[in-house]
Amino acid sequence: MKTVKIKDKEFELFLTQEVIEKAIDDIAEKLNKDLAGKDPLFICVLNGSFMYASELMKRVTVPSEVSFVKMSSYQGTSSSGKLKEIYGLEEDITDRTIVIVEDIVDTGYTMSLMLEQLACDSPKEILVTTLLLKPDALKHKVQLDYVALEIPSDFIVGYGLDYDGYGRNLADIYKIKNS
Ligand SMILES: O=P(O)(O)OC[C@H]1O[C@H](OP(=O)(O)OP(=O)(O)O)[C@H](O)[C@@H]1O
């Protein structure tokens, strides 16, 4: 079994690039059908989504705009933990069809905040695509329209996802060993 070491942790091969990109083909096919004539704006969430966004957008054939945002933590007064806010959105999304592009929905916290914050700007509709979903880790109710792959709750790296900043450039996805 192919393994990689990143900092102090060992990871083993979990999803090959071939499997991932076959799943992306299927999502793109659905989006191309569903978004025809809708002039969508794709909003890709950095950093993790860069590889999924790139492969997905190469397959999207409907006329569309692509933009990138970051969900950055900020210091809040709430005791409920990290708060996150959208940074970098320059387009006016009023009355637009929006497609959020994420690499992973894990607890669902980031996506729930993103949906809540974008809804304040009165888009026509918001659709969500994520490359990966950990269904057993979900703690927040989120709307997910196009999920490429469902995976167990193990920590993973590669294809945009990092461990402590590293591993995003791996072309396959690896899961942590002995978890
Ligand atoms: O469902 P959740 O539990 O909220 O986890 C999912 C979020 O975690 C990762 O982002 P992260 O904040 O690590 O930033 P990154 O994209 O820069 O790696 C990932 O890209 C999602 O945005």
Tab-separated table of C-alpha atoms and ligand atoms in Angstrom:
chain	number	residue	atom	x	y	z
A	1	MET	CA	0.000	0.000	0.000
A	2	LYS	CA	1.361	3.404	-0.997
A	3	THR	CA	2.006	5.613	2.009
A	4	VAL	CA	3.226	9.171	2.560
A	5	LYS	CA	4.668	10.836	5.638
A	6	ILE	CA	3.663	14.424	6.337
A	7	LYS	CA	5.364	15.964	9.350
A	8	ASP	CA	4.772	13.509	12.217
A	9	LYS	CA	1.954	11.496	10.592
A	10	GLU	CA	1.727	8.555	8.167
A	11	PHE	CA	-1.054	8.416	5.588
A	12	GLU	CA	-2.109	5.569	3.304
A	13	LEU	CA	-3.569	5.737	-0.189
A	14	PHE	CA	-7.352	6.007	-0.033
A	15	LEU	CA	-8.758	7.475	-3.291
A	16	THR	CA	-6.795	7.588	-6.525
A	17	GLN	CA	-6.858	10.541	-8.874
A	18	GLU	CA	-8.657	8.303	-11.384
A	19	VAL	CA	-11.518	7.542	-8.959
A	20	ILE	CA	-11.749	11.196	-7.917
A	21	GLU	CA	-11.840	12.502	-11.462
A	22	LYS	CA	-14.450	9.959	-12.550
A	23	ALA	CA	-16.656	11.300	-9.734
A	24	ILE	CA	-15.969	14.862	-10.928
A	25	ASP	CA	-17.037	13.870	-14.469
A	26	ASP	CA	-20.425	12.805	-13.057
A	27	ILE	CA	-20.912	16.037	-11.095
A	28	ALA	CA	-20.008	18.171	-14.121
A	29	GLU	CA	-22.473	16.276	-16.275
A	30	LYS	CA	-25.275	16.975	-13.785
A	31	LEU	CA	-24.304	20.642	-13.438
A	32	ASN	CA	-24.204	21.108	-17.204
A	33	LYS	CA	-27.779	19.819	-17.402
A	34	ASP	CA	-29.137	21.703	-14.396
A	35	LEU	CA	-27.439	25.064	-15.010
A	36	ALA	CA	-28.226	25.535	-18.691
A	37	GLY	CA	-29.441	29.088	-19.291
A	38	LYS	CA	-28.904	30.137	-15.652
A	39	ASP	CA	-25.721	32.245	-16.026
A	40	PRO	CA	-24.279	30.815	-12.776
A	41	LEU	CA	-21.551	32.277	-10.605
A	42	PHE	CA	-19.307	29.571	-9.115
A	43	ILE	CA	-17.874	30.589	-5.754
A	44	CYS	CA	-14.907	28.386	-4.869
A	45	VAL	CA	-13.808	28.276	-1.234
A	46	LEU	CA	-10.052	28.569	-0.786
A	47	ASN	CA	-7.677	27.066	0.051
A	48	GLY	CA	-8.867	23.492	-0.057
A	49	SER	CA	-11.084	23.643	-3.137
A	50	PHE	CA	-8.439	24.784	-5.618
A	51	MET	CA	-7.849	21.363	-7.175
A	52	TYR	CA	-11.511	20.326	-7.267
A	53	ALA	CA	-12.480	23.745	-8.646
A	54	SER	CA	-9.879	23.502	-11.382
A	55	GLU	CA	-10.894	20.001	-12.518
A	56	LEU	CA	-14.605	20.765	-12.215
A	57	MET	CA	-14.489	24.038	-14.127
A	58	LYS	CA	-12.591	22.418	-17.025
A	59	ARG	CA	-15.628	20.166	-17.439
A	60	VAL	CA	-18.345	22.818	-17.024
A	61	THR	CA	-19.547	23.888	-20.452
A	62	VAL	CA	-22.365	26.308	-19.572
A	63	PRO	CA	-21.391	29.993	-19.743
A	64	SER	CA	-20.468	30.896	-16.176
A	65	GLU	CA	-18.351	33.118	-13.949
A	66	VAL	CA	-15.846	31.762	-11.440
A	67	SER	CA	-14.770	33.522	-8.278
A	68	PHE	CA	-12.750	32.584	-5.199
A	69	VAL	CA	-13.355	33.408	-1.547
A	70	LYS	CA	-11.835	32.494	1.763
A	71	MET	CA	-13.688	31.587	4.937
A	72	SER	CA	-11.382	33.097	7.501
A	73	SER	CA	-11.625	32.788	11.228
A	74	TYR	CA	-12.068	35.945	13.191
A	75	GLN	CA	-12.089	36.703	16.851
A	76	GLY	CA	-15.618	36.834	18.145
A	77	THR	CA	-17.116	37.231	21.552
A	78	SER	CA	-19.096	33.988	21.273
A	79	SER	CA	-17.994	31.070	23.397
A	80	SER	CA	-19.069	28.607	20.720
A	81	GLY	CA	-15.578	28.414	19.184
A	82	LYS	CA	-14.067	29.670	15.920
A	83	LEU	CA	-16.198	32.108	13.970
A	84	LYS	CA	-15.736	32.351	10.227
A	85	GLU	CA	-16.562	35.069	7.747
A	86	ILE	CA	-16.481	35.225	3.936
A	87	TYR	CA	-13.600	37.295	2.542
A	88	GLY	CA	-12.931	38.305	-1.043
A	89	LEU	CA	-16.355	38.213	-2.656
A	90	GLU	CA	-16.388	41.089	-5.131
A	91	GLU	CA	-19.340	40.131	-7.328
A	92	ASP	CA	-22.876	41.305	-6.697
A	93	ILE	CA	-24.794	38.075	-6.120
A	94	THR	CA	-28.251	39.642	-5.944
A	95	ASP	CA	-30.643	37.599	-8.081
A	96	ARG	CA	-27.853	35.295	-9.340
A	97	THR	CA	-27.650	31.515	-9.370
A	98	ILE	CA	-24.720	30.721	-7.090
A	99	VAL	CA	-22.831	27.426	-6.952
A	100	ILE	CA	-20.572	27.029	-3.911
A	101	VAL	CA	-17.591	24.767	-4.616
A	102	GLU	CA	-16.006	23.109	-1.558
A	103	ASP	CA	-13.414	20.386	-1.147
A	104	ILE	CA	-14.979	18.828	1.930
A	105	VAL	CA	-17.980	19.060	4.223
A	106	ASP	CA	-16.912	17.500	7.518
A	107	THR	CA	-18.885	18.815	10.510
A	108	GLY	CA	-20.781	21.127	8.146
A	109	TYR	CA	-19.899	24.172	10.235
A	110	THR	CA	-18.130	26.115	7.467
A	111	MET	CA	-20.855	25.420	4.910
A	112	SER	CA	-23.648	26.332	7.311
A	113	LEU	CA	-22.038	29.739	7.932
A	114	MET	CA	-21.338	30.274	4.253
A	115	LEU	CA	-24.956	29.560	3.298
A	116	GLU	CA	-26.256	31.798	6.052
A	117	GLN	CA	-23.975	34.707	5.055
A	118	LEU	CA	-24.584	34.455	1.289
A	119	ALA	CA	-28.351	34.273	1.772
A	120	CYS	CA	-28.218	37.796	3.263
A	121	ASP	CA	-27.311	39.161	-0.201
A	122	SER	CA	-30.503	37.856	-1.851
A	123	PRO	CA	-29.224	35.486	-4.542
A	124	LYS	CA	-31.839	33.844	-6.771
A	125	GLU	CA	-30.704	30.386	-5.623
A	126	ILE	CA	-27.697	28.809	-3.971
A	127	LEU	CA	-26.505	25.342	-4.968
A	128	VAL	CA	-23.691	23.508	-3.233
A	129	THR	CA	-21.163	21.076	-4.601
A	130	THR	CA	-18.535	19.367	-2.503
A	131	LEU	CA	-15.930	16.881	-3.634
A	132	LEU	CA	-16.110	15.011	-0.327
A	133	LEU	CA	-18.669	14.515	2.425
A	134	LYS	CA	-18.165	12.780	5.767
A	135	PRO	CA	-21.809	11.897	6.545
A	136	ASP	CA	-21.029	10.445	9.981
A	137	ALA	CA	-19.172	13.590	11.078
A	138	LEU	CA	-21.957	16.060	10.221
A	139	LYS	CA	-23.046	18.193	13.164
A	140	HIS	CA	-24.825	20.975	11.295
A	141	LYS	CA	-27.767	20.708	8.966
A	142	VAL	CA	-26.566	21.790	5.524
A	143	GLN	CA	-28.010	21.788	2.051
A	144	LEU	CA	-25.804	19.706	-0.268
A	145	ASP	CA	-26.857	19.441	-3.881
A	146	TYR	CA	-23.944	17.746	-5.653
A	147	VAL	CA	-21.700	15.466	-3.580
A	148	ALA	CA	-18.974	13.706	-5.551
A	149	LEU	CA	-17.813	11.174	-2.926
A	150	GLU	CA	-18.991	10.130	0.540
A	151	ILE	CA	-16.204	8.974	2.835
A	152	PRO	CA	-15.725	7.739	6.436
A	153	SER	CA	-14.775	10.199	9.160
A	154	ASP	CA	-10.986	9.535	9.043
A	155	PHE	CA	-8.697	12.538	8.581
A	156	ILE	CA	-7.493	12.789	4.983
A	157	VAL	CA	-4.978	14.776	2.912
A	158	GLY	CA	-4.330	15.415	-0.757
A	159	TYR	CA	-6.191	16.854	-3.714
A	160	GLY	CA	-6.307	20.269	-2.036
A	161	LEU	CA	-6.709	19.070	1.549
A	162	ASP	CA	-3.891	19.659	3.999
A	163	TYR	CA	-2.393	18.437	7.207
A	164	ASP	CA	-0.929	21.478	8.957
A	165	GLY	CA	-0.508	23.260	5.610
A	166	TYR	CA	1.153	20.357	3.759
A	167	GLY	CA	-0.113	17.684	1.389
A	168	ARG	CA	-2.469	19.842	-0.674
A	169	ASN	CA	-0.445	19.138	-3.835
A	170	LEU	CA	-0.846	15.331	-3.666
A	171	ALA	CA	-2.756	14.116	-6.734
A	172	ASP	CA	-4.421	11.257	-4.807
A	173	ILE	CA	-6.206	11.338	-1.439
A	174	TYR	CA	-4.622	9.618	1.566
A	175	LYS	CA	-6.159	8.766	4.944
A	176	ILE	CA	-4.411	8.852	8.259
A	177	LYS	CA	-2.957	5.511	9.354
A	178	ASN	CA	-4.143	3.703	12.494
A	179	SER	CA	-7.168	5.856	13.063
B	1	LIG	O1	-17.334	21.034	7.656
B	1	LIG	P1	-16.226	21.648	8.455
B	1	LIG	O2	-15.953	20.846	9.720
B	1	LIG	O3	-16.422	23.094	8.720
B	1	LIG	O4	-14.877	21.458	7.629
B	1	LIG	C1	-14.791	21.798	6.277
B	1	LIG	C2	-13.896	22.973	6.039
B	1	LIG	O5	-12.574	22.677	6.540
B	1	LIG	C3	-11.626	22.937	5.505
B	1	LIG	O6	-11.228	24.291	5.510
B	1	LIG	P2	-10.124	24.919	6.463
B	1	LIG	O7	-10.784	25.840	7.429
B	1	LIG	O8	-9.246	23.822	7.030
B	1	LIG	O9	-9.304	25.834	5.469
B	1	LIG	P3	-8.519	25.435	4.129
B	1	LIG	O10	-9.565	25.241	3.045
B	1	LIG	O11	-7.678	26.614	3.866
B	1	LIG	O12	-7.740	24.160	4.376
B	1	LIG	C4	-12.400	22.666	4.229
B	1	LIG	O13	-11.820	23.293	3.107
B	1	LIG	C5	-13.758	23.194	4.546
B	1	LIG	O14	-13.883	24.584	4.240
